[in-house]
Every structure is written in C-alpha cells, then in structure tokens.
XYZ file of N, CA and C in Angstrom:
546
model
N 7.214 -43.516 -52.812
C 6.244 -42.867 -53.661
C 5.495 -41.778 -52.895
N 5.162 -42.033 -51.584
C 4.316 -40.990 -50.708
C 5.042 -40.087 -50.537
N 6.231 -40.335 -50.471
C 7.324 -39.342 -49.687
C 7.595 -38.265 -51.272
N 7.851 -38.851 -51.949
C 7.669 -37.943 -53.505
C 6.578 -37.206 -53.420
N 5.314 -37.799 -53.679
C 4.048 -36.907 -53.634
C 3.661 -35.786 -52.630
N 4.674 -36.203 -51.140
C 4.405 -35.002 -50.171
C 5.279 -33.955 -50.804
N 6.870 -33.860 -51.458
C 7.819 -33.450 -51.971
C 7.603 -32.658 -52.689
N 6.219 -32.992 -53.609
C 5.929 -32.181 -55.228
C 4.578 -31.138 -54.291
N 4.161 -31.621 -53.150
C 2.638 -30.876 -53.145
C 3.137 -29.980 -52.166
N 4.723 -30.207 -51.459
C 4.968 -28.764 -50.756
C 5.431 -28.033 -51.783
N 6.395 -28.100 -52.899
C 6.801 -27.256 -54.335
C 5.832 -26.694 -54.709
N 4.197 -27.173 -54.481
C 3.405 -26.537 -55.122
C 2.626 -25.460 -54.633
N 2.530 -25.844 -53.274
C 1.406 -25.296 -52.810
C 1.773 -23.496 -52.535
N 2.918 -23.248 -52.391
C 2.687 -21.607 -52.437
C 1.948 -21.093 -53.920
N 2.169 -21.700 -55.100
C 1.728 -21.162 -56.769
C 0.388 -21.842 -56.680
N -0.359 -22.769 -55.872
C -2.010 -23.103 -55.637
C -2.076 -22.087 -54.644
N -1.642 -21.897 -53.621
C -1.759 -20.688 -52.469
C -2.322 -19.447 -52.918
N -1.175 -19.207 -54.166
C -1.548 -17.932 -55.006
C -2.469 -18.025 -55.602
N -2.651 -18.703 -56.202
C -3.991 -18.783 -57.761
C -5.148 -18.685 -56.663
N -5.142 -19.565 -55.583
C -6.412 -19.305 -54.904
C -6.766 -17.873 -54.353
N -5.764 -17.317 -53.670
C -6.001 -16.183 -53.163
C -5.878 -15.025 -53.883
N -5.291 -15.007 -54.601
C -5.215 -14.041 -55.756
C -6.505 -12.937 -56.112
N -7.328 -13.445 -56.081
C -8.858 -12.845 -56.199
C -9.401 -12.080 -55.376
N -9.290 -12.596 -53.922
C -9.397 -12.301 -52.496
C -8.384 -10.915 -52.387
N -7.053 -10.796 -52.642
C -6.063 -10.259 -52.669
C -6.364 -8.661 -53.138
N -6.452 -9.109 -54.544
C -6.396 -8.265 -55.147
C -8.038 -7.171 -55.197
N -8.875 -8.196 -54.558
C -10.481 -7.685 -54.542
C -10.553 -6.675 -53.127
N -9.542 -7.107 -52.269
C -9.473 -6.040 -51.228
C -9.421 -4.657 -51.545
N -8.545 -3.828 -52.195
C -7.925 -2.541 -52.615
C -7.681 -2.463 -54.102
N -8.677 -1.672 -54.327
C -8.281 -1.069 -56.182
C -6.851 -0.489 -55.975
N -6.477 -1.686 -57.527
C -4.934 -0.790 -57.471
C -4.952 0.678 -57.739
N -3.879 1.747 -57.794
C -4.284 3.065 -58.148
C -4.105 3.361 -59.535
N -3.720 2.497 -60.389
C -3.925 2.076 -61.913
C -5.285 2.217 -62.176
N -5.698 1.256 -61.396
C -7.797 1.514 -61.908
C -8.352 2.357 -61.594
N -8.213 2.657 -60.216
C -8.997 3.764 -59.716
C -8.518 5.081 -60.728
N -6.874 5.173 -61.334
C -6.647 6.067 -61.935
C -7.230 6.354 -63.190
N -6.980 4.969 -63.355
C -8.270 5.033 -64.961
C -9.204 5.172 -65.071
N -10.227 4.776 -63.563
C -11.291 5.013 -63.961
C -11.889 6.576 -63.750
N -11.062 6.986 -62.587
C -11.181 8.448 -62.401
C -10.927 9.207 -64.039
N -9.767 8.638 -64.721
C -9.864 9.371 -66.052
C -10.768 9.127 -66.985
N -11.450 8.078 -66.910
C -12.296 7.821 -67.724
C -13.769 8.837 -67.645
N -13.772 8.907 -66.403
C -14.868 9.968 -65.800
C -14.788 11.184 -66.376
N -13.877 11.658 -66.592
C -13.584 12.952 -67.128
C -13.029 13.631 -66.397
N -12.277 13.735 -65.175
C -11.283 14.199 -64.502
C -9.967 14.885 -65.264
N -9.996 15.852 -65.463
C -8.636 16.224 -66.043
C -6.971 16.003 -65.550
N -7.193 15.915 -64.071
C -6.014 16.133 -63.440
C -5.625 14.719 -63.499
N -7.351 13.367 -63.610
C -6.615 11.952 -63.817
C -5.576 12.063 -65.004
N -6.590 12.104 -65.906
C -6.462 11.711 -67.433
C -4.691 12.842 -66.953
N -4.443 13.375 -67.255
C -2.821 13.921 -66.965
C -2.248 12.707 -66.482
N -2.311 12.470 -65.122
C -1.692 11.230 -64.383
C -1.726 10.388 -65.585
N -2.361 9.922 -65.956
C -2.815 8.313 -66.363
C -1.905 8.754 -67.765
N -2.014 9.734 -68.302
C -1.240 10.296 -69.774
C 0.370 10.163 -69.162
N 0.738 10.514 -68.083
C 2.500 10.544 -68.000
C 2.687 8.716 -67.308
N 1.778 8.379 -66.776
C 1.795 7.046 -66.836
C 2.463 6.260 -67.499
N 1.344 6.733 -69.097
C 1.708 5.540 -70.039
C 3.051 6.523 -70.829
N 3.527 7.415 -70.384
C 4.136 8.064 -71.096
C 5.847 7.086 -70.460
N 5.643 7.306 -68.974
C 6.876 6.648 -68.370
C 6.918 4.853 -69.128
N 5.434 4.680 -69.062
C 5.635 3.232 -69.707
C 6.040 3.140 -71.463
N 6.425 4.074 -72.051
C 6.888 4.724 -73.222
C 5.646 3.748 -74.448
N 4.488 4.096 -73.467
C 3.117 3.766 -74.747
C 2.510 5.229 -74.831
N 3.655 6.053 -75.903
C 3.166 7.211 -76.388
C 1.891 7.146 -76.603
N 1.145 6.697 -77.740
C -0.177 6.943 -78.394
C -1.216 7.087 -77.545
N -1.066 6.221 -76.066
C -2.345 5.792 -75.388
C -1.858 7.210 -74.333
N -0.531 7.584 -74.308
C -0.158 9.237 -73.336
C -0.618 10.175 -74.422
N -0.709 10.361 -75.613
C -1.205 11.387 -76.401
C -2.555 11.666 -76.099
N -3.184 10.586 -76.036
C -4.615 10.075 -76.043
C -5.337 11.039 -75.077
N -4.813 10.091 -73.536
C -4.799 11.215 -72.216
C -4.896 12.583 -72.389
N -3.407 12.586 -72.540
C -3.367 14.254 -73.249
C -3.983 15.195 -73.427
N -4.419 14.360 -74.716
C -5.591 15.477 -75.809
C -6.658 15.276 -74.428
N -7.329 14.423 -73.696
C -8.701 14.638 -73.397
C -8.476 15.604 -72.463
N -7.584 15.817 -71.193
C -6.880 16.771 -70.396
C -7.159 18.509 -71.195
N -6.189 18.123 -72.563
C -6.121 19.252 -72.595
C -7.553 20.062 -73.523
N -8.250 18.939 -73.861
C -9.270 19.661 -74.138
C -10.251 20.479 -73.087
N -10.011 19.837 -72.227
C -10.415 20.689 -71.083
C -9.946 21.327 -70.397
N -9.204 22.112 -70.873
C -8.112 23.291 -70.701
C -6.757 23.147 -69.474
N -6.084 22.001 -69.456
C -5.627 21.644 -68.382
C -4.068 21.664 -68.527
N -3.618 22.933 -68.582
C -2.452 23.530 -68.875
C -1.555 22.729 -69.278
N -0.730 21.683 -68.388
C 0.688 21.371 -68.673
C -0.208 19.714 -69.265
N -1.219 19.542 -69.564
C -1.501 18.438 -70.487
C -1.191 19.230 -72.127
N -1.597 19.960 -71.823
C -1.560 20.976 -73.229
C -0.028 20.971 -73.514
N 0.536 21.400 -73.054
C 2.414 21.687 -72.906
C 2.504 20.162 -73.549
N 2.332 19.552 -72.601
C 3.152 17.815 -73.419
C 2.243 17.436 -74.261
N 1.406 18.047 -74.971
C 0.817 17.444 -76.063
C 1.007 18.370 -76.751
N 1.078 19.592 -76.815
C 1.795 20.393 -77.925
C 3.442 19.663 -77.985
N 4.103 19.513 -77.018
C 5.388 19.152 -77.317
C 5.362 17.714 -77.807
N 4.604 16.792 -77.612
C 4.379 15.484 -78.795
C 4.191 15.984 -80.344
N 3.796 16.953 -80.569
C 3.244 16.864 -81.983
C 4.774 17.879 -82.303
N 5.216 18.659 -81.762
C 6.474 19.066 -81.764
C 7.715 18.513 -82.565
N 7.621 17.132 -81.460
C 8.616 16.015 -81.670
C 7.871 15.049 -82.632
N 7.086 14.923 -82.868
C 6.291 13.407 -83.141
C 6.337 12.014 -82.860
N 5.755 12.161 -81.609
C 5.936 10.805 -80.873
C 5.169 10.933 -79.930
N 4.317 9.712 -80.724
C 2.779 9.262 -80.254
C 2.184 9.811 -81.293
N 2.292 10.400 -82.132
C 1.229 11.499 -82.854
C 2.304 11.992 -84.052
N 1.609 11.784 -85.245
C 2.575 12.772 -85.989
C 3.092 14.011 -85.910
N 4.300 14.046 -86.314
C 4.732 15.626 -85.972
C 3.747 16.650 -86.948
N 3.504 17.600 -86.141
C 2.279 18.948 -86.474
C 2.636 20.016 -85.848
N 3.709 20.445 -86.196
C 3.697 21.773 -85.805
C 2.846 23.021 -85.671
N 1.697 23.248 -86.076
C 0.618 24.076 -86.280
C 0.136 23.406 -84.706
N -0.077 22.479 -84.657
C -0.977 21.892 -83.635
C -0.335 22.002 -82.352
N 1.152 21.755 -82.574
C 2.032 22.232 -80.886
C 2.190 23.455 -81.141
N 1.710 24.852 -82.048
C 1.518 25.740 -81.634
C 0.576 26.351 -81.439
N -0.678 25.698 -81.112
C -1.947 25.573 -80.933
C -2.319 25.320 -79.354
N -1.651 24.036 -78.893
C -1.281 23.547 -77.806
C -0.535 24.551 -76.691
N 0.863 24.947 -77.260
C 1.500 25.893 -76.608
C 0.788 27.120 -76.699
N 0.383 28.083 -77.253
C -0.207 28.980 -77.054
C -2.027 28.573 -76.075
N -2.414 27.747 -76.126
C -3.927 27.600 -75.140
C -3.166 27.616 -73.388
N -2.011 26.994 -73.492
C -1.579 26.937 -71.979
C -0.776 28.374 -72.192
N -0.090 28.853 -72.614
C 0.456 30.521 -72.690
C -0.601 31.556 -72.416
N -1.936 31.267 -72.880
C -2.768 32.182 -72.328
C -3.183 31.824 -71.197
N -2.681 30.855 -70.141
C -3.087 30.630 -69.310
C -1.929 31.148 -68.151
N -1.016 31.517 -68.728
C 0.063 31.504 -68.064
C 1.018 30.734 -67.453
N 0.338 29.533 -68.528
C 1.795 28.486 -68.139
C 3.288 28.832 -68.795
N 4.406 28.667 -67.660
C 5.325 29.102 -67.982
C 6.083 28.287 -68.845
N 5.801 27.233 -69.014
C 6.183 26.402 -70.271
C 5.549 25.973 -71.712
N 4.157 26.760 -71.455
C 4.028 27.310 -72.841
C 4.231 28.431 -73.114
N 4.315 29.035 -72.590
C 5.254 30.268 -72.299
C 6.140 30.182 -73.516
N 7.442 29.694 -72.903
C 8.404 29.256 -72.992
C 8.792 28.074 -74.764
N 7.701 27.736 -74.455
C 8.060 26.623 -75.907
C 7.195 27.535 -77.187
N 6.402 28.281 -77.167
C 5.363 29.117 -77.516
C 6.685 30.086 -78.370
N 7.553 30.661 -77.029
C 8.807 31.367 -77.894
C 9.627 31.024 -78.589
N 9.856 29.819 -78.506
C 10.967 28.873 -78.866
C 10.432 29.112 -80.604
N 9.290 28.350 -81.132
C 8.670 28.175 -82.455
C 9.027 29.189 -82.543
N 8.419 30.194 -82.398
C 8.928 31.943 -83.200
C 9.900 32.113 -83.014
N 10.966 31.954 -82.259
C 12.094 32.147 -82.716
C 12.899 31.382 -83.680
N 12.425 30.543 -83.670
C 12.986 29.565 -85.067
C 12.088 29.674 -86.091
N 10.894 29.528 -86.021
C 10.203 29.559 -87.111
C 9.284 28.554 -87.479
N 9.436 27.586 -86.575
C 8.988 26.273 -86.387
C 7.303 26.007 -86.361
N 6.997 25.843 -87.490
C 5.191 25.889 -87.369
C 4.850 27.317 -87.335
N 5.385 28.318 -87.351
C 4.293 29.344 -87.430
C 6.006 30.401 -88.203
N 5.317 31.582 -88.652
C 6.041 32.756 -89.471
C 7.363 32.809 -88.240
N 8.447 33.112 -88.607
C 9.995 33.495 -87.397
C 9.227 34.851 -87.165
N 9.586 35.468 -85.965
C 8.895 36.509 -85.705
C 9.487 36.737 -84.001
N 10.638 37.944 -84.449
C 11.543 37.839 -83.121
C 10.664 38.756 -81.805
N 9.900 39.103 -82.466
C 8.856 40.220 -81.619
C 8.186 39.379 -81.195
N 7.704 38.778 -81.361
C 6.920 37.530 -80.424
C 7.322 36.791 -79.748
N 8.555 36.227 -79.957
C 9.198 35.269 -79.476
C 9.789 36.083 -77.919
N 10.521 37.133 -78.420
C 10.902 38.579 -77.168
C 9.477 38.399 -76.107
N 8.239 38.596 -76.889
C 7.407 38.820 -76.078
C 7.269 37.838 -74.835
N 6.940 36.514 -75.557
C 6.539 35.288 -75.178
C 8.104 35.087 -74.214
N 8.701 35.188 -74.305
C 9.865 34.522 -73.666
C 9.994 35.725 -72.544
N 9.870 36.705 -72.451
C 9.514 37.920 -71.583
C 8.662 37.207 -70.197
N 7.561 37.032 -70.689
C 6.428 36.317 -69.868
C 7.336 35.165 -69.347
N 7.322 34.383 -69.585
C 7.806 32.678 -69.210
C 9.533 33.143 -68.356
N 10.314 34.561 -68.659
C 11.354 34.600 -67.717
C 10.534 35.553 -66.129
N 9.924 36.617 -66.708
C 9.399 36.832 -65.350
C 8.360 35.448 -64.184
N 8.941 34.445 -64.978
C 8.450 33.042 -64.050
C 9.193 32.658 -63.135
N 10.703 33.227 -63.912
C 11.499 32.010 -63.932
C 12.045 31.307 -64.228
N 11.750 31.412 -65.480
C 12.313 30.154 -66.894
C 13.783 30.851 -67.065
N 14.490 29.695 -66.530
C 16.387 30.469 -67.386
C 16.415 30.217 -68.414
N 15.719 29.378 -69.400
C 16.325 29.435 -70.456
C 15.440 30.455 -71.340
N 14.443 30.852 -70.823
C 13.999 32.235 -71.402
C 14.715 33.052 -71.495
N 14.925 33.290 -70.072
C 16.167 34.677 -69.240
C 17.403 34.787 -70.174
N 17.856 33.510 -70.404
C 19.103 33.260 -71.293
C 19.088 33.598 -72.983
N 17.570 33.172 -73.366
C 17.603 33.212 -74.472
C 17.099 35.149 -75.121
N 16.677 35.893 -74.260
C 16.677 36.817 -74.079
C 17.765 37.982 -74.191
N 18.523 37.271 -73.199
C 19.993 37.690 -72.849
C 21.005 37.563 -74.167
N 20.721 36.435 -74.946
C 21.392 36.003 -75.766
C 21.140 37.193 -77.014
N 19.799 37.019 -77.351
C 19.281 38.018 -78.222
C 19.492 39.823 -78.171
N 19.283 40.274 -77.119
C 19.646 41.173 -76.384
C 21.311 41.662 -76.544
N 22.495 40.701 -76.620
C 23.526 40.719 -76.655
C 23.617 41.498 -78.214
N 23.591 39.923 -79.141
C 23.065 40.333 -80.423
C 22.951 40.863 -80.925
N 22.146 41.932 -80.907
C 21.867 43.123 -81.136
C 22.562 44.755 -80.172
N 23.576 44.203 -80.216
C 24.720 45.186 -79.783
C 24.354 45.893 -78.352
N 23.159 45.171 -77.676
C 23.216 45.265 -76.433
C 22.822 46.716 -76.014
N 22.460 47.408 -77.177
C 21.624 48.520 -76.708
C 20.223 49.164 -76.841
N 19.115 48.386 -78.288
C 18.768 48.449 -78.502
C 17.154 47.285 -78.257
N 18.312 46.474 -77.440
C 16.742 45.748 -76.791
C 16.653 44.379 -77.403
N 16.085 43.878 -77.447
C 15.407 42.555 -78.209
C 13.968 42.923 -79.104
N 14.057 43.319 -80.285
C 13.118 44.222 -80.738
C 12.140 44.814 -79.762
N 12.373 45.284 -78.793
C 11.561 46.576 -78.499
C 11.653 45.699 -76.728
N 12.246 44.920 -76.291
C 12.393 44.757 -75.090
C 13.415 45.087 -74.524
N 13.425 46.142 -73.490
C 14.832 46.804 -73.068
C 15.446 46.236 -72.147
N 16.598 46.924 -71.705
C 17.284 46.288 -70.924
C 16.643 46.099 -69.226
N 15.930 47.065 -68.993
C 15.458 47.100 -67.663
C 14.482 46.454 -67.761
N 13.427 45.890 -68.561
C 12.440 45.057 -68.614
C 13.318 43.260 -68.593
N 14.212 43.309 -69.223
C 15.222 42.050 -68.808
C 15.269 42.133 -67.606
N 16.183 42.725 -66.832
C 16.703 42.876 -65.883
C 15.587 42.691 -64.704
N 14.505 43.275 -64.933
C 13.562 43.459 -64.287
C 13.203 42.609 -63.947
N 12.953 41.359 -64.614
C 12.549 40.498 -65.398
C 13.371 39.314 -64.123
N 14.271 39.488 -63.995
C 14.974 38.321 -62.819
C 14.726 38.630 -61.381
N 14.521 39.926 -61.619
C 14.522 40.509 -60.070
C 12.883 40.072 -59.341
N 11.778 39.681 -60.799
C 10.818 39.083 -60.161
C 10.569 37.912 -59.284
C-alpha cells in the first residue's frame, strides 16, 4: 500500500509542482501578449497594429479589425491598408467598399505604397467608387515609382492596350519607364 502511495505521489508531483509554481513563473516576466495589449490599449498605434495582425494570424478577424480601426484612426498607414482591405474582402467586418476606399486613399495620401496600389486597383475596376482609368494610371503611377510590380505591370498592361502609343490616358511612355528606373 505505501509503495503504491509513493508510486501515485511521484506521477503527481511534477502537475502539483506546476499548479504551485505557476504563479511565481509566470509573475516573473509579462508575456509580450500583455505588455502588447496593454501597450495597445494605451493608445499606441504601432501596438494596436501588432496586436491587430496578432489576432489576425490567430484568424480572430473582428478583434484584428478592431485593432485596425483604432491604429488607423490615428493615421497609421499600413493599419489603414489592412483595414481598408478587410472591408474590401469582408472579413471581420462587412464588405464596404466605400470604406476600403476611404481606408486606401488616407494611407495613399500618405504615401503608402500599398494604398497606393489597392487605391488603383478599385478604379480600375470600379470597385466602390466610379471606373476611372485616369486615376487608377495616376494612383498606380505613384505606388510603381515605389516599386510595386504589380503596378509597373498593371500599367504596362494598360499602356500596351491602348496600342502602346498613346499612354495610359495621359501617362506616357517615359513616365513608365521612368518610373522603374526609380
């Protein structure tokens, strides 16, 4: 019987080991979960981002929208980008196209190259706001002198299109061209 009872209280004692120390453990060092949250809670923009792709990797859209929006209300570019591109897609948030082109254009005037970039995309399709290839030329202009290939491309594409001599409504060939060499 003793020899049982020593048997069950070594099985146990690492899961009593834990429960006891556990407190101690974990009271040493804020995980960077809390500290992240609580930094976002503060009003940190660059948290609230973190803590938004967080829950985004943990695919709890609503509570990454959430982030998001508070980020990007405080003008914090590529929070803006993935929260215009949530309402885009709709997920986390109903789809609102007006609103991811709301989103994309606040980081486009900032010169983010991916609102840039998604900013052109809508006008060239038409997506939430009037089709409007002059804008889209424009906007996608900006976001390739970044860098963006699929600007560069979609440019190129348009540019072709139009028999390749006349521009992308009113963007020429040397402003393309130009345009990579940045």
């Amino acid at each position: 019987m003793i020899q049982r009872f020593f048997s069950l209280a070594h099985k146990a004692f690492p899961i009593l080991a834990l429960a006891v120390l556990f407190p101690v453990l974990t009271a040493c060092e804020p995980s960077p979960d809390k500290a992240l949250s609580q930094q976002a809670k503060s009003g940190d923009p660059a948290a609230q981002y973190e803590l938004a792709l967080a829950y985004s990797d943990l695919q709890q859209y609503e509570k990454a929208v959430h982030w998001w929006k508070q980020a990007a209300e405080q003008g914090h570019a590529p929070a803006q980008v993935d929260l215009g591109l949530m309402h885009q897609i709709g997920v986390g948030t109903p789809q609102n196209l007006v609103e991811a082109q709301r989103w994309y254009l606040a980081a486009a005037e900032q010169g983010n190259a991916s609102g840039l970039h998604n900013l052109a995309y809508l006008y060239r399709r038409g997506n939430g706001v009037e089709r409007d290839a002059s804008q889209a030329a424009a906007w996608y202009l900006q976001a390739a002198q970044q860098g963006i290939a699929h600007s560069m491309s979609a440019i190129h594409e348009a540019h072709l299109s139009h028999g390749g001599a006349i521009g992308y409504r009113g963007i020429s060939g040397e402003q393309f061209h130009g345009s990579r060499a940045s």
